mmCIF file of C-alpha atoms and ligand atoms in Angstrom:
data_model
loop_
_atom_site.group_PDB
_atom_site.id
_atom_site.type_symbol
_atom_site.label_atom_id
_atom_site.label_comp_id
_atom_site.label_asym_id
_atom_site.label_seq_id
_atom_site.Cartn_x
_atom_site.Cartn_y
_atom_site.Cartn_z
ATOM 1 C CA MET Q 1411 132.462 -48.966 -106.987
ATOM 2 C CA THR Q 1412 133.016 -45.334 -107.894
ATOM 3 C CA MET Q 1413 134.091 -43.187 -104.978
ATOM 4 C CA SER Q 1414 134.003 -39.425 -104.647
ATOM 5 C CA PRO Q 1415 137.264 -37.509 -104.935
ATOM 6 C CA GLY Q 1416 139.558 -37.702 -101.939
ATOM 7 C CA ILE Q 1417 142.114 -39.775 -100.113
ATOM 8 C CA ALA Q 1418 139.674 -42.564 -99.294
ATOM 9 C CA ALA Q 1419 139.265 -43.294 -103.015
ATOM 10 C CA LEU Q 1420 143.044 -43.419 -103.448
ATOM 11 C CA THR Q 1421 143.779 -45.653 -100.486
ATOM 12 C CA HIS Q 1422 140.709 -47.895 -100.364
ATOM 13 C CA PRO Q 1423 140.465 -50.526 -98.902
ATOM 14 C CA ARG Q 1424 143.136 -49.212 -96.552
ATOM 15 C CA SER Q 1425 141.973 -46.339 -94.372
ATOM 16 C CA THR Q 1426 142.853 -42.664 -94.487
ATOM 17 C CA GLU Q 1427 144.124 -43.031 -90.916
ATOM 18 C CA ASP Q 1428 146.445 -45.812 -92.089
ATOM 19 C CA LEU Q 1429 147.869 -43.414 -94.673
ATOM 20 C CA ARG Q 1430 148.236 -40.629 -92.089
ATOM 21 C CA GLY Q 1431 150.298 -42.977 -89.928
ATOM 22 C CA HIS Q 1432 152.625 -43.621 -92.854
ATOM 23 C CA MET Q 1433 152.831 -39.889 -93.546
ATOM 24 C CA ARG Q 1434 153.820 -39.151 -89.954
ATOM 25 C CA ALA Q 1435 156.463 -41.874 -90.082
ATOM 26 C CA ALA Q 1436 157.612 -40.741 -93.574
ATOM 27 C CA GLU Q 1437 156.986 -44.256 -94.871
ATOM 28 C CA PRO Q 1438 155.745 -45.047 -98.379
ATOM 29 C CA PHE Q 1439 152.248 -46.454 -98.742
ATOM 30 C CA VAL Q 1440 150.925 -48.442 -101.667
ATOM 31 C CA VAL Q 1441 147.657 -49.973 -102.792
ATOM 32 C CA HIS Q 1442 146.998 -51.870 -105.994
ATOM 33 C CA ASN Q 1443 144.062 -52.541 -108.316
ATOM 34 C CA ARG Q 1444 142.233 -49.255 -107.715
ATOM 35 C CA GLN Q 1445 140.548 -49.461 -111.124
ATOM 36 C CA ALA Q 1446 137.057 -49.406 -109.600
ATOM 37 C CA SER Q 1447 137.317 -46.541 -107.107
ATOM 38 C CA LEU Q 1448 139.477 -44.487 -109.467
ATOM 39 C CA ALA Q 1449 137.520 -45.190 -112.652
ATOM 40 C CA GLU Q 1450 136.864 -41.462 -113.105
ATOM 41 C CA LEU Q 1451 140.589 -40.740 -113.212
ATOM 42 C CA LEU Q 1452 141.653 -43.763 -115.219
ATOM 43 C CA SER Q 1453 139.039 -43.049 -117.884
ATOM 44 C CA LEU Q 1454 139.967 -39.400 -118.450
ATOM 45 C CA PRO Q 1455 140.201 -38.907 -122.243
ATOM 46 C CA LEU Q 1456 143.561 -37.166 -121.841
ATOM 47 C CA LEU Q 1457 144.995 -40.275 -120.178
ATOM 48 C CA ARG Q 1458 143.698 -42.870 -122.640
ATOM 49 C CA SER Q 1459 147.174 -43.165 -124.149
ATOM 50 C CA LEU Q 1460 150.306 -41.124 -124.699
ATOM 51 C CA ASP Q 1461 149.142 -40.487 -128.264
ATOM 52 C CA ALA Q 1462 145.791 -39.181 -127.009
ATOM 53 C CA LEU Q 1463 147.591 -36.929 -124.534
ATOM 54 C CA LEU Q 1464 149.995 -35.552 -127.137
ATOM 55 C CA ALA Q 1465 147.159 -35.007 -129.626
ATOM 56 C CA ALA Q 1466 145.108 -33.005 -127.120
ATOM 57 C CA TRP Q 1467 147.898 -31.218 -125.259
ATOM 58 C CA PRO Q 1468 147.960 -27.487 -126.121
ATOM 59 C CA ASP Q 1469 151.083 -26.540 -124.131
ATOM 60 C CA PRO Q 1470 154.790 -27.243 -124.487
ATOM 61 C CA VAL Q 1471 156.074 -30.509 -123.011
ATOM 62 C CA GLU Q 1472 159.144 -30.887 -120.811
ATOM 63 C CA VAL Q 1473 161.607 -33.479 -122.072
ATOM 64 C CA PHE Q 1474 164.534 -34.898 -120.135
ATOM 65 C CA ASP Q 1475 166.861 -37.831 -120.185
ATOM 66 C CA PRO Q 1476 166.353 -39.240 -116.708
ATOM 67 C CA GLU Q 1477 169.540 -41.287 -116.859
ATOM 68 C CA VAL Q 1478 171.811 -38.283 -117.263
ATOM 69 C CA ALA Q 1479 169.899 -35.112 -116.559
ATOM 70 C CA ASP Q 1480 167.384 -34.106 -113.964
ATOM 71 C CA GLU Q 1481 163.938 -32.726 -114.661
ATOM 72 C CA ALA Q 1482 165.416 -29.460 -113.391
ATOM 73 C CA ASN Q 1483 167.482 -29.554 -116.624
ATOM 74 C CA SER Q 1484 164.635 -30.312 -118.983
ATOM 75 C CA VAL Q 1485 164.081 -28.748 -122.371
ATOM 76 C CA ILE Q 1486 160.726 -27.531 -123.618
ATOM 77 C CA VAL Q 1487 159.376 -28.805 -126.941
ATOM 78 C CA GLY Q 1488 156.127 -29.035 -128.870
ATOM 79 C CA PRO Q 1489 154.022 -32.229 -128.932
ATOM 80 C CA ASP Q 1490 155.419 -33.541 -132.258
ATOM 81 C CA GLU Q 1491 159.003 -33.182 -131.121
ATOM 82 C CA ALA Q 1492 158.030 -34.723 -127.765
ATOM 83 C CA ARG Q 1493 156.760 -37.844 -129.541
ATOM 84 C CA THR Q 1494 160.085 -38.177 -131.355
ATOM 85 C CA GLN Q 1495 162.050 -37.642 -128.165
ATOM 86 C CA PHE Q 1496 159.984 -40.255 -126.301
ATOM 87 C CA ALA Q 1497 160.756 -42.757 -129.058
ATOM 88 C CA SER Q 1498 164.469 -42.103 -128.507
ATOM 89 C CA GLY Q 1499 164.267 -42.802 -124.766
ATOM 90 C CA MET Q 1500 163.420 -39.425 -123.246
ATOM 91 C CA THR Q 1501 160.923 -38.971 -120.426
ATOM 92 C CA LEU Q 1502 158.094 -36.500 -121.012
ATOM 93 C CA LEU Q 1503 156.646 -34.363 -118.259
ATOM 94 C CA PHE Q 1504 153.259 -32.686 -118.646
ATOM 95 C CA SER Q 1505 152.728 -30.009 -115.994
ATOM 96 C CA GLU Q 1506 149.580 -28.512 -114.495
ATOM 97 C CA VAL Q 1507 147.446 -31.165 -116.147
ATOM 98 C CA GLN Q 1508 144.434 -30.034 -114.111
ATOM 99 C CA LEU Q 1509 144.288 -26.918 -116.315
ATOM 100 C CA HIS Q 1510 143.366 -29.143 -119.270
ATOM 101 C CA ALA Q 1511 141.430 -31.807 -117.370
ATOM 102 C CA PRO Q 1512 139.166 -29.863 -114.973
ATOM 103 C CA GLN Q 1513 137.872 -33.146 -113.527
ATOM 104 C CA LEU Q 1514 141.189 -33.249 -111.643
ATOM 105 C CA VAL Q 1515 140.567 -30.003 -109.748
ATOM 106 C CA PRO Q 1516 138.076 -31.469 -107.234
ATOM 107 C CA TRP Q 1517 140.550 -34.306 -106.613
ATOM 108 C CA LEU Q 1518 143.368 -31.901 -105.818
ATOM 109 C CA GLU Q 1519 141.151 -29.873 -103.506
ATOM 110 C CA ALA Q 1520 139.626 -32.908 -101.768
ATOM 111 C CA ILE Q 1521 143.010 -34.550 -101.186
ATOM 112 C CA ARG Q 1522 144.371 -31.273 -99.813
ATOM 113 C CA ALA Q 1523 141.429 -30.953 -97.438
ATOM 114 C CA ASP Q 1524 141.755 -34.614 -96.373
ATOM 115 C CA LEU Q 1525 145.456 -34.086 -95.673
ATOM 116 C CA GLY Q 1526 144.457 -31.180 -93.430
ATOM 117 C CA VAL Q 1527 147.054 -28.871 -94.941
ATOM 118 C CA SER Q 1528 146.852 -25.132 -95.523
ATOM 119 C CA ALA Q 1529 144.626 -23.607 -98.176
ATOM 120 C CA LEU Q 1530 147.844 -21.997 -99.426
ATOM 121 C CA THR Q 1531 149.270 -25.412 -100.326
ATOM 122 C CA GLU Q 1532 150.651 -25.536 -103.866
ATOM 123 C CA LYS Q 1533 148.888 -28.399 -105.604
ATOM 124 C CA ARG Q 1534 149.068 -29.662 -109.145
ATOM 125 C CA CYS Q 1535 148.775 -32.704 -111.345
ATOM 126 C CA LEU Q 1536 151.705 -33.926 -113.405
ATOM 127 C CA VAL Q 1537 151.820 -36.701 -115.960
ATOM 128 C CA TYR Q 1538 155.056 -38.574 -116.590
ATOM 129 C CA ALA Q 1539 155.487 -40.622 -119.758
ATOM 130 C CA THR Q 1540 158.493 -42.897 -119.345
ATOM 131 C CA PRO Q 1541 159.819 -45.103 -122.162
ATOM 132 C CA ALA Q 1542 160.491 -48.781 -121.461
ATOM 133 C CA GLY Q 1543 163.955 -49.419 -120.086
ATOM 134 C CA THR Q 1544 164.482 -45.940 -118.639
ATOM 135 C CA GLY Q 1545 163.841 -44.367 -115.269
ATOM 136 C CA THR Q 1546 164.618 -41.602 -112.862
ATOM 137 C CA GLY Q 1547 167.861 -41.501 -110.894
ATOM 138 C CA ALA Q 1548 167.882 -41.365 -107.089
ATOM 139 C CA HIS Q 1549 166.600 -38.126 -105.598
ATOM 140 C CA PHE Q 1550 164.208 -36.787 -102.994
ATOM 141 C CA ASP Q 1551 161.514 -34.148 -103.310
ATOM 142 C CA GLN Q 1552 160.388 -31.410 -100.963
ATOM 143 C CA ASN Q 1553 156.732 -32.111 -101.695
ATOM 144 C CA VAL Q 1554 154.465 -35.083 -101.111
ATOM 145 C CA ASN Q 1555 153.260 -37.128 -104.042
ATOM 146 C CA PHE Q 1556 150.473 -39.529 -104.816
ATOM 147 C CA VAL Q 1557 151.317 -41.498 -107.954
ATOM 148 C CA LEU Q 1558 148.581 -43.258 -109.891
ATOM 149 C CA GLN Q 1559 149.967 -45.688 -112.438
ATOM 150 C CA VAL Q 1560 147.754 -45.362 -115.514
ATOM 151 C CA HIS Q 1561 149.551 -47.452 -118.142
ATOM 152 C CA GLY Q 1562 152.508 -49.810 -118.077
ATOM 153 C CA THR Q 1563 154.704 -51.155 -115.299
ATOM 154 C CA LYS Q 1564 157.104 -49.081 -113.261
ATOM 155 C CA ARG Q 1565 159.467 -50.302 -110.596
ATOM 156 C CA TRP Q 1566 160.161 -47.952 -107.688
ATOM 157 C CA TRP Q 1567 162.857 -48.102 -105.050
ATOM 158 C CA LEU Q 1568 162.336 -45.988 -101.941
ATOM 159 C CA ALA Q 1569 164.660 -45.539 -98.965
ATOM 160 C CA PRO Q 1570 164.507 -43.560 -95.724
ATOM 161 C CA ASN Q 1571 166.511 -40.367 -95.705
ATOM 162 C CA SER Q 1572 169.008 -40.283 -92.836
ATOM 163 C CA ASN Q 1573 170.738 -37.190 -94.226
ATOM 164 C CA VAL Q 1574 167.887 -34.742 -93.971
ATOM 165 C CA THR Q 1575 164.364 -34.573 -92.601
ATOM 166 C CA ARG Q 1576 161.686 -32.257 -93.967
ATOM 167 C CA PRO Q 1577 163.722 -30.859 -96.859
ATOM 168 C CA MET Q 1578 162.569 -27.605 -98.390
ATOM 169 C CA THR Q 1579 164.235 -28.270 -101.753
ATOM 170 C CA ARG Q 1580 164.613 -31.373 -103.880
ATOM 171 C CA HIS Q 1581 167.992 -32.981 -104.347
ATOM 172 C CA ARG Q 1582 169.334 -35.475 -106.834
ATOM 173 C CA LEU Q 1583 172.188 -37.779 -105.874
ATOM 174 C CA GLY Q 1584 175.490 -36.654 -107.268
ATOM 175 C CA GLN Q 1585 174.349 -33.091 -107.975
ATOM 176 C CA PRO Q 1586 175.548 -29.970 -106.129
ATOM 177 C CA ILE Q 1587 173.601 -29.362 -102.913
ATOM 178 C CA ASP Q 1588 171.533 -26.231 -102.509
ATOM 179 C CA PRO Q 1589 173.316 -24.105 -99.839
ATOM 180 C CA GLU Q 1590 170.259 -23.796 -97.599
ATOM 181 C CA LEU Q 1591 169.582 -27.535 -97.843
ATOM 182 C CA GLU Q 1592 173.216 -28.176 -96.997
ATOM 183 C CA SER Q 1593 172.900 -26.021 -93.865
ATOM 184 C CA TYR Q 1594 170.489 -28.487 -92.239
ATOM 185 C CA SER Q 1595 171.665 -31.760 -93.853
ATOM 186 C CA ARG Q 1596 173.935 -34.388 -92.398
ATOM 187 C CA LEU Q 1597 176.719 -34.747 -94.945
ATOM 188 C CA PRO Q 1598 178.047 -36.377 -96.964
ATOM 189 C CA MET Q 1599 175.081 -37.453 -99.034
ATOM 190 C CA PRO Q 1600 175.258 -41.138 -100.025
ATOM 191 C CA SER Q 1601 176.853 -42.062 -103.335
ATOM 192 C CA GLU Q 1602 173.934 -44.312 -104.288
ATOM 193 C CA LEU Q 1603 170.423 -45.117 -103.127
ATOM 194 C CA PRO Q 1604 170.704 -46.343 -99.488
ATOM 195 C CA VAL Q 1605 170.662 -50.134 -99.106
ATOM 196 C CA ASP Q 1606 167.607 -50.181 -96.803
ATOM 197 C CA ARG Q 1607 165.456 -49.546 -99.839
ATOM 198 C CA THR Q 1608 162.016 -50.969 -100.513
ATOM 199 C CA GLU Q 1609 161.084 -52.153 -103.993
ATOM 200 C CA ILE Q 1610 157.543 -51.553 -105.172
ATOM 201 C CA VAL Q 1611 156.149 -52.455 -108.584
ATOM 202 C CA LEU Q 1612 153.345 -50.271 -109.862
ATOM 203 C CA GLU Q 1613 150.886 -51.663 -112.370
ATOM 204 C CA PRO Q 1614 147.875 -49.878 -113.863
ATOM 205 C CA GLY Q 1615 145.564 -49.014 -110.959
ATOM 206 C CA SER Q 1616 148.362 -48.909 -108.346
ATOM 207 C CA VAL Q 1617 148.595 -45.862 -106.092
ATOM 208 C CA LEU Q 1618 151.819 -44.981 -104.298
ATOM 209 C CA PHE Q 1619 152.245 -42.321 -101.649
ATOM 210 C CA VAL Q 1620 155.806 -40.932 -101.695
ATOM 211 C CA PRO Q 1621 156.629 -39.116 -98.461
ATOM 212 C CA ARG Q 1622 158.406 -35.790 -98.493
ATOM 213 C CA GLY Q 1623 162.176 -36.277 -98.427
ATOM 214 C CA THR Q 1624 162.179 -40.029 -99.118
ATOM 215 C CA TRP Q 1625 164.929 -41.145 -101.497
ATOM 216 C CA HIS Q 1626 163.507 -42.744 -104.621
ATOM 217 C CA ALA Q 1627 164.476 -43.984 -108.060
ATOM 218 C CA THR Q 1628 162.346 -45.561 -110.784
ATOM 219 C CA HIS Q 1629 162.628 -47.812 -113.798
ATOM 220 C CA ALA Q 1630 159.883 -48.429 -116.331
ATOM 221 C CA THR Q 1631 159.817 -52.029 -117.523
ATOM 222 C CA THR Q 1632 157.327 -51.144 -120.262
ATOM 223 C CA ASP Q 1633 156.347 -47.770 -121.697
ATOM 224 C CA ALA Q 1634 154.612 -46.172 -118.739
ATOM 225 C CA LEU Q 1635 152.251 -43.304 -118.018
ATOM 226 C CA SER Q 1636 151.558 -42.075 -114.501
ATOM 227 C CA LEU Q 1637 149.459 -39.302 -113.001
ATOM 228 C CA ASN Q 1638 150.909 -37.509 -109.990
ATOM 229 C CA PHE Q 1639 149.039 -35.429 -107.425
ATOM 230 C CA THR Q 1640 151.692 -33.206 -105.882
ATOM 231 C CA PHE Q 1641 151.324 -31.060 -102.763
ATOM 232 C CA SER Q 1642 153.763 -28.526 -101.348
ATOM 233 C CA ALA Q 1643 152.315 -27.438 -98.034
ATOM 234 C CA PRO Q 1644 153.689 -24.265 -96.492
ATOM 235 C CA THR Q 1645 155.947 -24.977 -93.514
ATOM 236 C CA TRP Q 1646 155.559 -23.145 -90.218
ATOM 237 C CA LEU Q 1647 158.577 -21.219 -91.428
ATOM 238 C CA ASP Q 1648 156.636 -20.150 -94.530
ATOM 239 C CA VAL Q 1649 153.552 -19.189 -92.512
ATOM 240 C CA PHE Q 1650 155.559 -17.192 -90.000
ATOM 241 C CA GLY Q 1651 157.826 -15.666 -92.640
ATOM 242 C CA ALA Q 1652 154.827 -14.390 -94.615
ATOM 243 C CA ALA Q 1653 153.167 -13.018 -91.472
ATOM 244 C CA LEU Q 1654 156.370 -11.340 -90.369
ATOM 245 C CA ARG Q 1655 156.882 -9.684 -93.728
ATOM 246 C CA SER Q 1656 153.321 -8.409 -94.040
ATOM 247 C CA ARG Q 1657 153.462 -7.058 -90.482
ATOM 248 C CA LEU Q 1658 156.834 -5.349 -90.830
ATOM 249 C CA ALA Q 1659 155.946 -3.930 -94.242
ATOM 250 C CA LEU Q 1660 153.534 -1.639 -92.377
ATOM 251 C CA SER Q 1661 156.447 -0.053 -90.523
ATOM 252 C CA ASP Q 1662 158.258 3.016 -91.888
ATOM 253 C CA ASP Q 1663 161.314 1.997 -89.878
ATOM 254 C CA TRP Q 1664 161.504 -1.540 -91.290
ATOM 255 C CA ARG Q 1665 160.981 -0.295 -94.845
ATOM 256 C CA GLU Q 1666 163.960 1.971 -94.593
ATOM 257 C CA ALA Q 1667 166.931 0.884 -96.768
ATOM 258 C CA ALA Q 1668 169.588 -0.814 -94.638
ATOM 259 C CA MET Q 1669 171.977 2.039 -95.409
ATOM 260 C CA PRO Q 1670 174.161 2.842 -93.684
ATOM 261 C CA LEU Q 1671 174.349 -0.660 -92.276
ATOM 262 C CA GLU Q 1672 174.429 0.326 -88.604
ATOM 263 C CA VAL Q 1673 174.311 -2.401 -85.984
ATOM 264 C CA ALA Q 1674 172.614 -0.065 -83.485
ATOM 265 C CA THR Q 1675 169.714 0.692 -85.853
ATOM 266 C CA PHE Q 1676 169.103 -2.971 -86.579
ATOM 267 C CA GLU Q 1677 169.399 -3.836 -82.894
ATOM 268 C CA ALA Q 1678 166.729 -1.241 -82.030
ATOM 269 C CA LEU Q 1679 164.390 -2.699 -84.671
ATOM 270 C CA LEU Q 1680 164.902 -6.210 -83.273
ATOM 271 C CA ARG Q 1681 164.147 -5.021 -79.717
ATOM 272 C CA ASP Q 1682 160.926 -3.367 -80.923
ATOM 273 C CA LEU Q 1683 159.987 -6.534 -82.781
ATOM 274 C CA SER Q 1684 160.595 -8.779 -79.766
ATOM 275 C CA ASP Q 1685 158.293 -6.517 -77.695
ATOM 276 C CA ASP Q 1686 155.627 -6.785 -80.400
ATOM 277 C CA VAL Q 1687 155.853 -10.561 -81.021
ATOM 278 C CA VAL Q 1688 154.636 -11.439 -77.518
ATOM 279 C CA ASN Q 1689 151.254 -10.032 -78.565
ATOM 280 C CA TRP Q 1690 150.999 -12.148 -81.704
ATOM 281 C CA HIS Q 1691 148.535 -15.010 -81.723
ATOM 282 C CA ALA Q 1692 148.608 -17.996 -84.038
ATOM 283 C CA ALA Q 1693 144.842 -17.900 -84.580
ATOM 284 C CA ASP Q 1694 144.986 -14.271 -85.781
ATOM 285 C CA ILE Q 1695 147.748 -15.045 -88.284
ATOM 286 C CA LEU Q 1696 146.009 -18.157 -89.601
ATOM 287 C CA ALA Q 1697 142.737 -16.255 -89.917
ATOM 288 C CA VAL Q 1698 144.527 -14.064 -92.461
ATOM 289 C CA THR Q 1699 146.546 -16.735 -94.281
ATOM 290 C CA GLU Q 1700 143.748 -19.304 -94.431
ATOM 291 C CA GLY Q 1701 140.984 -16.776 -95.062
ATOM 292 C CA GLU Q 1702 138.752 -18.103 -92.293
ATOM 293 C CA PRO Q 1703 138.135 -17.152 -88.644
HETATM 294 FE FE1 LIG H 285 160.497 -37.595 -107.366
#
């Protein structure tokens, strides 16, 4: 049974409401054997095989050794070099796949709408090609992810994050912590993936929802290819920060260089702002940011 793009097709036969409950609780959610409802995705020519992807891919490919480096430390190579690197145990990351497979665009938009998140949400498709016997070290991401296993078998371990909720940056175990992330984290970070982990094995047709901030690590037991739908929804902080900036940019006083750095001047600006903010209304701000009344 082919289903139209959206969360229902990803989670069937479990319900969208079931998924929402897991999202609210920051719990992973998995379904298997989605070959029928996701036939459109699984039959995309670009995803037929890694060779097909490399042959058709017009952009550079990110390459990283997941055992030692993070994808933040990837190098960029052409498709031929990527094939060689994969053969020597490197993971390949193909970004913004929807630009080369336009069939993915309605999926990204439908999932975003079903999630009920802002139209300003950053959304993209990624493809990971992971050689057998390798995997990604423990980390958490600031975005939410739906992973569709396309080829091969990949083992995932996921664990609740008791160090930080709702992170705004990703973090890999053992790496330096971003200063802002550190400011709202409970330290120290663990030295390995927490023991209350869940193990999930993804086979072709499996769909896994990875909540924002959940610790996870992976290991491919065969060469594996997965398609990720990734969403970074603006936080209330982002929405308010953008509104504040666009409002204050209209003010000659706020655009003045903070020079000399006088406390009294800044204090006067803050008093003016606090008088103004009481007249702000959420609906007016969202009408601008979301482009609808
Ligand atoms: Fe991740």
